[in-house]
Short mmCIF file of C-alpha atoms and ligand atoms in Angstrom, two decimals:
data_model
loop_
_atom_site.label_atom_id
_atom_site.label_comp_id
_atom_site.label_asym_id
_atom_site.label_seq_id
_atom_site.Cartn_x
_atom_site.Cartn_y
_atom_site.Cartn_z
CA MET A 3 -9.94 13.96 11.30
CA GLU A 4 -12.21 13.91 8.24
CA PHE A 5 -12.12 11.03 5.84
CA LYS A 6 -12.89 11.83 2.25
CA PRO A 7 -12.52 10.84 -1.31
CA ILE A 8 -9.40 12.03 -3.16
CA THR A 9 -10.44 14.40 -5.78
CA GLU A 10 -8.22 15.45 -8.67
CA ASP A 11 -7.51 18.76 -7.30
CA ARG A 12 -5.72 17.03 -4.45
CA TYR A 13 -3.56 14.63 -6.33
CA GLU A 14 -0.48 16.91 -6.23
CA ASP A 15 -0.96 17.12 -2.32
CA VAL A 16 -1.02 13.33 -2.12
CA ILE A 17 2.09 13.05 -4.20
CA ARG A 18 3.89 15.56 -2.04
CA HIS A 19 2.58 13.56 1.08
CA LEU A 20 3.94 10.32 -0.49
CA ARG A 21 7.43 11.94 -1.20
CA ASP A 22 7.67 12.78 2.51
CA ASN A 23 6.05 9.91 4.13
CA PHE A 24 6.21 6.86 2.06
CA ALA A 25 9.89 6.48 1.89
CA ASP A 26 9.90 4.27 5.06
CA GLU A 27 7.44 1.69 3.55
CA PRO A 28 9.47 -1.54 4.24
CA LEU A 29 10.06 -2.41 0.48
CA ASN A 30 10.81 1.19 -0.52
CA LYS A 31 13.29 1.51 2.25
CA ALA A 32 14.99 -1.90 1.52
CA ALA A 33 15.53 -1.11 -2.23
CA LYS A 34 16.36 2.54 -1.40
CA LEU A 35 13.76 3.54 -3.93
CA CYS A 36 13.45 7.00 -2.69
CA SER A 37 14.69 8.98 0.31
CA ARG A 38 12.39 11.29 2.28
CA GLY A 39 11.50 14.35 0.35
CA THR A 40 12.38 12.83 -3.15
CA GLY A 41 9.94 10.97 -5.33
CA HIS A 42 10.35 8.32 -7.73
CA HIS A 43 8.98 8.48 -11.16
CA ASP A 44 7.67 5.07 -11.74
CA LEU A 45 6.15 4.95 -7.98
CA GLU A 46 4.33 8.19 -8.59
CA HIS A 47 3.14 7.20 -12.08
CA HIS A 48 1.62 3.85 -10.34
CA SER A 49 0.24 6.24 -7.58
CA ILE A 50 -1.52 8.52 -9.79
CA LYS A 51 -3.00 5.55 -11.93
CA THR A 52 -4.27 4.29 -8.71
CA LEU A 53 -5.96 7.70 -7.80
CA GLU A 54 -7.43 7.97 -11.38
CA ASP A 55 -9.63 4.88 -10.40
CA ASN A 56 -11.25 7.32 -8.13
CA MET A 57 -11.63 5.12 -5.21
CA SER A 58 -8.94 6.55 -2.87
CA ILE A 59 -9.63 7.90 0.54
CA MET A 60 -7.67 10.50 2.44
CA ALA A 61 -7.78 11.59 6.06
CA VAL A 62 -7.37 15.30 6.53
CA ASP A 63 -6.86 17.20 9.79
CA GLU A 64 -8.96 20.24 9.01
CA ASN A 65 -7.73 22.02 12.27
CA ASN A 66 -4.05 21.78 11.07
CA LYS A 67 -3.83 22.39 7.43
CA ARG A 68 -0.19 22.00 7.47
CA LYS A 69 0.84 22.43 3.88
CA LEU A 70 1.64 18.86 2.72
CA GLN A 71 5.31 19.13 1.60
CA ILE A 72 6.53 17.14 0.44
CA ASN A 73 16.51 6.32 -9.65
CA ASP A 74 16.57 3.68 -9.90
CA ASP A 75 14.43 1.41 -12.05
CA GLU A 76 16.22 -1.70 -11.16
CA ASN A 77 15.00 -1.16 -7.67
CA PHE A 78 11.46 -0.63 -8.68
CA LYS A 79 11.54 -3.70 -10.58
CA LYS A 80 12.76 -5.74 -7.57
CA ILE A 81 9.81 -4.53 -5.49
CA PHE A 82 7.22 -5.08 -8.21
CA GLN A 83 8.54 -8.45 -9.38
CA LEU A 84 8.12 -9.81 -5.71
CA LEU A 85 4.50 -8.22 -5.65
CA TYR A 86 3.64 -9.60 -9.03
CA THR A 87 5.21 -13.11 -8.40
CA LEU A 88 3.24 -13.53 -5.16
CA ASN A 89 -0.03 -12.29 -6.84
CA LEU A 90 0.57 -14.64 -9.86
CA LYS A 91 1.20 -17.60 -7.55
CA GLU A 92 -2.09 -17.18 -5.79
CA ASN A 93 -4.48 -16.04 -8.51
CA ILE A 94 -7.17 -14.59 -6.20
CA PHE A 95 -9.57 -14.13 -9.12
CA GLU A 96 -9.54 -17.93 -9.79
CA HIS A 97 -9.28 -18.96 -6.15
CA PHE A 98 -12.34 -16.87 -5.26
CA HIS A 99 -14.36 -17.08 -8.53
CA VAL A 100 -14.58 -13.36 -8.87
CA GLU A 101 -13.80 -11.08 -11.84
CA LYS A 102 -12.60 -8.02 -9.98
CA ALA A 103 -11.06 -7.18 -6.59
CA PHE A 104 -10.71 -4.05 -4.60
CA ASP A 105 -6.85 -3.58 -4.19
CA ILE A 106 -5.80 -1.61 -1.00
CA ARG A 107 -2.64 0.09 -2.14
CA ILE A 108 -0.25 2.67 -0.97
CA LEU A 109 -1.45 2.96 2.63
CA SER A 110 0.36 6.04 4.01
CA VAL A 111 0.05 8.08 7.02
CA ASP A 112 2.09 11.25 7.81
CA ASN A 113 4.79 10.68 10.31
CA LEU A 114 3.50 13.08 12.74
CA TYR A 115 0.04 11.49 12.69
CA ARG A 116 1.03 7.78 13.15
CA GLY A 117 -0.10 5.41 15.98
CA GLN A 118 -3.71 7.24 16.11
CA GLY A 119 -5.70 4.66 14.20
CA ILE A 120 -5.70 6.66 10.97
CA ALA A 121 -4.60 3.71 8.80
CA LYS A 122 -7.10 1.74 10.25
CA GLY A 123 -9.72 4.45 9.60
CA LEU A 124 -8.60 4.59 5.98
CA VAL A 125 -8.99 0.82 5.44
CA LYS A 126 -12.54 1.03 7.02
CA HIS A 127 -13.40 3.82 4.80
CA SER A 128 -12.18 1.92 1.87
CA GLU A 129 -14.11 -0.97 2.54
CA GLU A 130 -17.13 1.39 2.40
CA VAL A 131 -16.23 2.52 -1.07
CA ALA A 132 -15.47 -1.14 -2.08
CA ARG A 133 -19.09 -2.03 -0.97
CA GLU A 134 -20.48 0.94 -2.83
CA TYR A 135 -18.87 -0.44 -6.01
CA ASP A 136 -20.16 -3.89 -5.46
CA PHE A 137 -16.96 -5.49 -5.00
CA GLU A 138 -17.16 -8.89 -3.56
CA LEU A 139 -13.39 -9.22 -2.54
CA MET A 140 -10.70 -6.82 -1.18
CA LYS A 141 -7.14 -7.75 -1.40
CA ALA A 142 -3.85 -6.25 -0.08
CA ASP A 143 -0.20 -6.72 -0.54
CA ALA A 144 0.86 -5.90 2.94
CA THR A 145 4.62 -5.26 2.92
CA GLY A 146 5.05 -4.69 6.67
CA LEU A 147 4.13 -5.83 10.20
CA PHE A 148 1.97 -2.79 11.04
CA SER A 149 -0.04 -2.77 7.70
CA GLN A 150 -0.53 -6.61 8.12
CA LYS A 151 -1.91 -5.85 11.71
CA ILE A 152 -4.11 -3.19 10.55
CA LEU A 153 -5.58 -5.09 7.78
CA LYS A 154 -6.18 -8.16 10.20
CA SER A 155 -7.80 -6.03 12.64
CA ASN A 156 -10.21 -4.97 9.67
CA GLY A 157 -11.12 -8.54 9.17
CA PHE A 158 -8.60 -9.62 6.37
CA GLU A 159 -7.10 -12.93 6.27
CA VAL A 160 -3.86 -14.25 4.82
CA LEU A 161 -3.82 -15.98 1.52
CA SER A 162 -0.23 -16.43 0.96
CA GLU A 163 3.12 -14.99 2.22
CA GLN A 164 6.67 -14.53 0.90
CA TYR A 165 9.70 -14.22 3.45
CA TYR A 166 12.05 -11.50 2.56
CA ASP A 167 15.17 -13.66 3.31
CA LYS A 168 13.84 -16.14 0.91
CA TYR A 169 13.60 -13.58 -2.12
CA VAL A 170 17.14 -14.09 -3.58
CA ASP A 171 19.05 -13.73 -6.71
CA GLU A 172 20.70 -16.59 -8.67
CA PHE A 173 23.63 -16.43 -6.20
CA GLY A 174 21.37 -16.75 -3.16
CA ARG A 175 21.79 -12.96 -2.29
CA ILE A 176 18.77 -11.35 -0.61
CA LEU A 177 17.22 -8.98 -3.09
CA LEU A 178 15.56 -6.70 -0.59
CA PRO A 179 17.28 -6.49 2.73
CA VAL A 180 13.89 -5.44 4.64
CA GLU A 181 14.53 -4.05 8.18
CA SER A 182 13.08 -5.90 11.34
CA PRO A 183 10.40 -6.11 12.32
CA HIS A 184 9.11 -6.56 8.94
CA ILE A 185 9.95 -10.15 7.96
CA LYS A 186 7.46 -11.01 5.18
CA LEU A 187 5.22 -9.94 2.56
CA GLN A 188 1.53 -11.09 3.05
CA LEU A 189 -1.33 -11.28 0.37
CA LEU A 190 -4.42 -10.58 2.43
CA TYR A 191 -8.12 -10.84 1.45
CA LYS A 192 -11.40 -10.12 2.83
CA LEU A 193 -14.61 -11.32 1.40
CA LEU A 194 -17.42 -8.77 1.40
CA LYS A 195 -20.23 -11.20 0.57
N1 ACO B 18 5.32 0.60 16.06
C1 ACO B 18 4.46 -0.39 16.55
N2 ACO B 18 3.30 -0.58 16.21
C2 ACO B 18 2.82 0.19 15.25
C3 ACO B 18 3.49 1.06 14.50
C4 ACO B 18 4.83 1.29 15.02
N3 ACO B 18 5.59 2.22 14.47
N4 ACO B 18 2.66 1.78 13.51
C5 ACO B 18 1.44 1.17 13.68
N5 ACO B 18 1.48 0.17 14.62
C6 ACO B 18 0.31 -0.68 15.04
C7 ACO B 18 -0.57 0.03 16.02
O1 ACO B 18 0.03 -0.12 17.33
C8 ACO B 18 -1.91 -0.51 15.88
O2 ACO B 18 -2.07 -1.71 16.40
P1 ACO B 18 -2.95 -1.92 17.56
O3 ACO B 18 -4.42 -1.55 17.03
O4 ACO B 18 -2.91 -3.34 17.89
O5 ACO B 18 -2.48 -1.06 18.89
C9 ACO B 18 -2.08 -0.86 14.34
O6 ACO B 18 -0.49 -0.86 13.93
C10 ACO B 18 -2.70 0.34 13.63
O7 ACO B 18 -2.08 1.55 13.60
P2 ACO B 18 -2.48 2.88 13.02
O8 ACO B 18 -2.51 3.93 14.04
O9 ACO B 18 -3.97 2.74 12.28
O10 ACO B 18 -1.49 3.09 11.88
P3 ACO B 18 -0.98 4.55 11.43
O11 ACO B 18 -1.86 5.39 11.06
O12 ACO B 18 0.20 4.91 12.23
O13 ACO B 18 -0.41 4.02 9.85
C11 ACO B 18 1.23 3.05 8.39
C12 ACO B 18 0.29 2.81 9.70
C13 ACO B 18 0.18 3.25 7.19
C14 ACO B 18 1.74 1.65 7.98
C15 ACO B 18 2.32 3.98 8.49
O14 ACO B 18 3.31 3.53 9.52
C16 ACO B 18 3.09 4.57 7.32
O15 ACO B 18 2.57 5.44 6.51
N6 ACO B 18 4.11 3.73 6.93
C17 ACO B 18 5.00 3.97 5.76
C18 ACO B 18 4.25 3.46 4.46
C19 ACO B 18 3.84 1.99 4.64
O16 ACO B 18 4.64 1.13 5.15
N7 ACO B 18 2.51 1.64 4.05
C20 ACO B 18 1.94 0.34 3.96
C21 ACO B 18 2.40 -0.45 2.80
S1 ACO B 18 1.30 -1.86 2.48
C22 ACO B 18 0.05 -1.38 1.70
O17 ACO B 18 -0.16 -0.20 1.20
C23 ACO B 18 -1.04 -2.22 1.55
#
């Protein structure tokens, strides 16, 4: 498995990979944002913007170059309102007296390659990129138990969290019925200096 930066010529492959493999990210699944094989315009825009920061890492199996194959705006809002609210509640910039933070976003591994430590490797390589760019702080909005486990094993700690069954509308209805074992969103951080 080779870990390398994602260059512009691979953006299309990345988007196709996300269409096929990111649908089961716990919040996407709960909001029914996209189904396997189908993209979501806003999510793809968000992904491209992240790729354009030129700090994204991919893990490629050179021996198996399987061609990466790869709406509802209210649902997208439900997810991002949850993420923004948690981030606004705990302003990490003020909390850690920093001006910038390296955000681990859209961690995604092909279904066929899961459980082999690839996500752990992607986080480790991302930390190298963050250090190279002199970031003092890394953060992540970890939406499920597995991403939380992965980040914690890479030295991340919990700053704050939001239980999904407490994210409700004005009638007390759960906005995102996230499936077990994913019960909460965690804002995690790692200080690099
Ligand atoms: N069941 C049980 N444990 C699991 C599972 C699973 N399905 N998947 C991962 N884990 C555990 C592993 O056991 C391992 O723990 P351990 O070291 O204690 O044994 C740990 O999580 C790390 O596993 P990796 O092999 O590094 O993870 P993987 O390469 O399989 O990728 C990922 C995990 C990225 C969460 C993948 O399942 C995926 O793409 N899911 C859909 C998208 C998603 O939810 N992304 C995270 C969004 S949050 C964010 O981006 C910050």
